[in-house]
XYZ file of C-alpha atoms in Angstrom:
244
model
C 0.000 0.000 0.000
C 1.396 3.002 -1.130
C 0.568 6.724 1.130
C -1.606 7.837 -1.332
C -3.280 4.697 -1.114
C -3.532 4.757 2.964
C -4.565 8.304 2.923
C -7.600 7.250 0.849
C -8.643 4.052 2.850
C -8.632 6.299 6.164
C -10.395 8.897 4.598
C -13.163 6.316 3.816
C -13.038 4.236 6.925
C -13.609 7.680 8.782
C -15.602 9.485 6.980
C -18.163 6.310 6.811
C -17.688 6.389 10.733
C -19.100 9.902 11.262
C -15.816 10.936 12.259
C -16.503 15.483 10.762
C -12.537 15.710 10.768
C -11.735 12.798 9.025
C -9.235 13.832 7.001
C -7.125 15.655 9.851
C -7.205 12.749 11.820
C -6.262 10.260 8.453
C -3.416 11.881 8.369
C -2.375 12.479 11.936
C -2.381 8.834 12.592
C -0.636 8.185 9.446
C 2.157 10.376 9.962
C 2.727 9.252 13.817
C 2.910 5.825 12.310
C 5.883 6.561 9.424
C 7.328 9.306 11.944
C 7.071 11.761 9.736
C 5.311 15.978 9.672
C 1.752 15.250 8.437
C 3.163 17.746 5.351
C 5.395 15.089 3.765
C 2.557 12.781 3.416
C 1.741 14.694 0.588
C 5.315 14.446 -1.118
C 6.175 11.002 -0.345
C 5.453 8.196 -3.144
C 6.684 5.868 -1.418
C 5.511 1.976 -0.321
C 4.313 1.381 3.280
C 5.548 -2.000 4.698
C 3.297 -4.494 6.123
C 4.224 -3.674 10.031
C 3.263 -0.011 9.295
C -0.094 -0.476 7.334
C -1.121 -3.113 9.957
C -0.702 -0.695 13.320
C -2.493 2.511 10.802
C -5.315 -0.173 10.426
C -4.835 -0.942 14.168
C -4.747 3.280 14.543
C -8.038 3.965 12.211
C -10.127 1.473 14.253
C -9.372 2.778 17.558
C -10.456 6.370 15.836
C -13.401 4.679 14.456
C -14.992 3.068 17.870
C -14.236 7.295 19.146
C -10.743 7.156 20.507
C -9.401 10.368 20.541
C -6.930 10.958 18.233
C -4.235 12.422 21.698
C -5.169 8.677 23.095
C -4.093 7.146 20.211
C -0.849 8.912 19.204
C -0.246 9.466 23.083
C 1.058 12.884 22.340
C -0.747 16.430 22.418
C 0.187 20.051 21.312
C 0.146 22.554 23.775
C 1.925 25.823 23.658
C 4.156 24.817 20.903
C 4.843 21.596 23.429
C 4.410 18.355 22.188
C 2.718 16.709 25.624
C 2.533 12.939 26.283
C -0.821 11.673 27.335
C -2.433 8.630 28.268
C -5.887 7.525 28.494
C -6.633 8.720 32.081
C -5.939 11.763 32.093
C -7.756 15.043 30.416
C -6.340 16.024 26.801
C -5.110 19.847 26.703
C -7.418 22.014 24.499
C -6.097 24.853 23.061
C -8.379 27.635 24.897
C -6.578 27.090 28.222
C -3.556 28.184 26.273
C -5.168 31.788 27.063
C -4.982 31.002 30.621
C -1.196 30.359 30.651
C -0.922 33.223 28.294
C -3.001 35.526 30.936
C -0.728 33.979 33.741
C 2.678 34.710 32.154
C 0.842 38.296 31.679
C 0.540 38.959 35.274
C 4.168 37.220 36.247
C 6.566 38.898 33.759
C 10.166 37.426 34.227
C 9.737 37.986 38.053
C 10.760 35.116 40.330
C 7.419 33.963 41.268
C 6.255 30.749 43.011
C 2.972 29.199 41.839
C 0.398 26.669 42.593
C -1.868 24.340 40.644
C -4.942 22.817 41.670
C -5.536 19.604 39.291
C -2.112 18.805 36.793
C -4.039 16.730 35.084
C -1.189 16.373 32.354
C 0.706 18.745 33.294
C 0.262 21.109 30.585
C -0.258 24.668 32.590
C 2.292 24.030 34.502
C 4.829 22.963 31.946
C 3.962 25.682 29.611
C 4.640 27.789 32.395
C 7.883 27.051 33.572
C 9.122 26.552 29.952
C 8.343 30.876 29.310
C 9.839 31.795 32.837
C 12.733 30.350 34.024
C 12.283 32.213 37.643
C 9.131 30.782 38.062
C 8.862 27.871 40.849
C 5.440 25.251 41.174
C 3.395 23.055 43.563
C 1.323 20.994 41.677
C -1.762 18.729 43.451
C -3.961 16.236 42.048
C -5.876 13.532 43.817
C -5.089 10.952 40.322
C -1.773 9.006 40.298
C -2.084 8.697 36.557
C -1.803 12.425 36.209
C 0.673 12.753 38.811
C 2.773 10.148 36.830
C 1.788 11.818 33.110
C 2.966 15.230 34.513
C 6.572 14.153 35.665
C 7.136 12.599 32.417
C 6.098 15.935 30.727
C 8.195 18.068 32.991
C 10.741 15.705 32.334
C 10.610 15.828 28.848
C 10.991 19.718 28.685
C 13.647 19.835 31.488
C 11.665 21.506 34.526
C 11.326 18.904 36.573
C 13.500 20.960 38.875
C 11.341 23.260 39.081
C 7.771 21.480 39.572
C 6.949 19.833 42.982
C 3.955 17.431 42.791
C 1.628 16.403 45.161
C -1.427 13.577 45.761
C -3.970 15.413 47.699
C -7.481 16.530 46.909
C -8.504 20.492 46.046
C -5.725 22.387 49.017
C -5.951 19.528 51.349
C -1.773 19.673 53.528
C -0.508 22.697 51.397
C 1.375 25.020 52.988
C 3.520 27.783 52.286
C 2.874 31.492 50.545
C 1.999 31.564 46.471
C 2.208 34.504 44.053
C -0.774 33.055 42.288
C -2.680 29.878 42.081
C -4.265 28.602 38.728
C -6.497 25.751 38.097
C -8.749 24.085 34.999
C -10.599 22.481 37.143
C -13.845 19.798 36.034
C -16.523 22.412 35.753
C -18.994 20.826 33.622
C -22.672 20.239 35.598
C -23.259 16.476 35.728
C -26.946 17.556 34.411
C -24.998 18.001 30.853
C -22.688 15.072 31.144
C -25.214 12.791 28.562
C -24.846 15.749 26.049
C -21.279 15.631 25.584
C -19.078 14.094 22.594
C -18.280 10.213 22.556
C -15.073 10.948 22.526
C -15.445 13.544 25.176
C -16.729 10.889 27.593
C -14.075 8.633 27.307
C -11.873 11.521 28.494
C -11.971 10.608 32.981
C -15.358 11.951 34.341
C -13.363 13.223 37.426
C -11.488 15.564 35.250
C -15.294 16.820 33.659
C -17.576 17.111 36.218
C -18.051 19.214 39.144
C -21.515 19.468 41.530
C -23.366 22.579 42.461
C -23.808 23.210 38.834
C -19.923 22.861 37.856
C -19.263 26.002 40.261
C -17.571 23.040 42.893
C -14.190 23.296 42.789
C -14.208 27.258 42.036
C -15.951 27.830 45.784
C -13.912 25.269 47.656
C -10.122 26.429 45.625
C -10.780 29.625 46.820
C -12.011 29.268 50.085
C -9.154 27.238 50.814
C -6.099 29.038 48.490
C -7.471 32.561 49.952
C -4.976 32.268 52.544
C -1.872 30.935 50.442
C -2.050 33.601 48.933
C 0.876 36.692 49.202
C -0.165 39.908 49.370
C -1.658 40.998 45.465
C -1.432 37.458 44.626
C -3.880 35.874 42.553
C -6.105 33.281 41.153
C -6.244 32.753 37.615
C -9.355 29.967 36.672
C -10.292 28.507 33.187
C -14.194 28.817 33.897
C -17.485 27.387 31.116
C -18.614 29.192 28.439
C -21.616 30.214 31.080
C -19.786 30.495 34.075
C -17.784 34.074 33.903
């Protein structure tokens, strides 16, 4: 099977499927498999061997039962980072780069220690301490899957030194004094959980939903990070479309 050839059969297979970006996706997976940008598939004639068309087969059925396309490549973009992530842990979406951006605002270069409530995969934090190198951060959340995605990512882009994690629900044993906290925290009502994307829902429900109308973890972060805080510190929240 030749590129071309495997462009066109995931086109189809998707595209049958329901999948609306079907073409985007074709060509993500192929790419990941021949380790190549998703550009070159266009100027490559070139034959696919058998181990490669089988696991792009293997890739277009996981995409076709819903699998989102981060699951399957286990790799994200965020803030010109290239994240791992694992099924288990919520996939970065590019609007909360404007919370990092709004952050890194407020910041400048100044040496500044931070907090975040909820890794997930570590991508705020990450993005973070890649634009400031004075900037220091306490990380919580209460999943060891996130815990364990976000060392590999601040790992990966050399900040580990610089990122402190910790198991623990909400503020639950933090101490110290923080220039700001920031959190994307699940703030999605459980009364619109059924309306939500397949491939949404296979995304962890922890991560999604939050009671008292998705407002939750907003009340009980600042209750509890009020007094973390230093003097003109601040929170900085990703917050629903309805929320603000």
């Amino acid at each position: 099977m030749k590129i071309k050839e495997a462009l066109l059969k995931g086109y189809e297979v998707l595209k049958k499927a329901g999948i609306e970006t079907y073409r985007l996706d074709t060509e993500i997976l192929l790419a990941k498999v021949l380790s190549v940008p998703r550009w070159k598939l266009f100027i490559l004639d070139k034959e696919i061997s058998r181990k490669e068309e089988e696991l792009f087969l293997s890739f277009l059925e996981r995409r076709r039962q819903r699998i989102p396309v981060a699951y399957i490549t286990k790799e994200k973009e965020f803030f010109g980072l290239n994240l791992y992530v694992e099924e288990g842990v919520l996939i970065p979406r590019p609007e909360t780069e404007i919370l990092v951006e709004k952050v890194l605002e407020r910041i400048k270069d100044k040496t500044s220690k931070g907090l975040e409530v909820g890794i997930g995969s570590g991508a705020i934090s990450v993005a973070l301490l890649t634009q400031n190198k004075n900037l220091s951060m306490v990380a919580t959340d209460i999943s060891e899957k996130a815990l364990k995605v976000s060392e590999i990512n601040a790992k990966k882009f050399k900040v580990d030194d610089r990122l402190f994690l910790k198991k623990t629900s909400i503020l639950n044993e933090i101490s110290g004094m923080f220039d700001f906290i920031v959190s994307n925290p699940p703030y999605i009502p459980e009364s619109e959980y059924n309306s939500l994307q397949s491939e949404v829902k296979i995304e962890p429900k922890e991560a999604l939903i939050a009671p008292d109308e998705g407002l939750f973890f907003y009340r009980e972060t600042i209750k509890k990070g009020k007094n973390l805080l230093k003097p003109n510190g601040f929170f900085a929240f990703e917050v629903g479309y309805n929320q603000a």
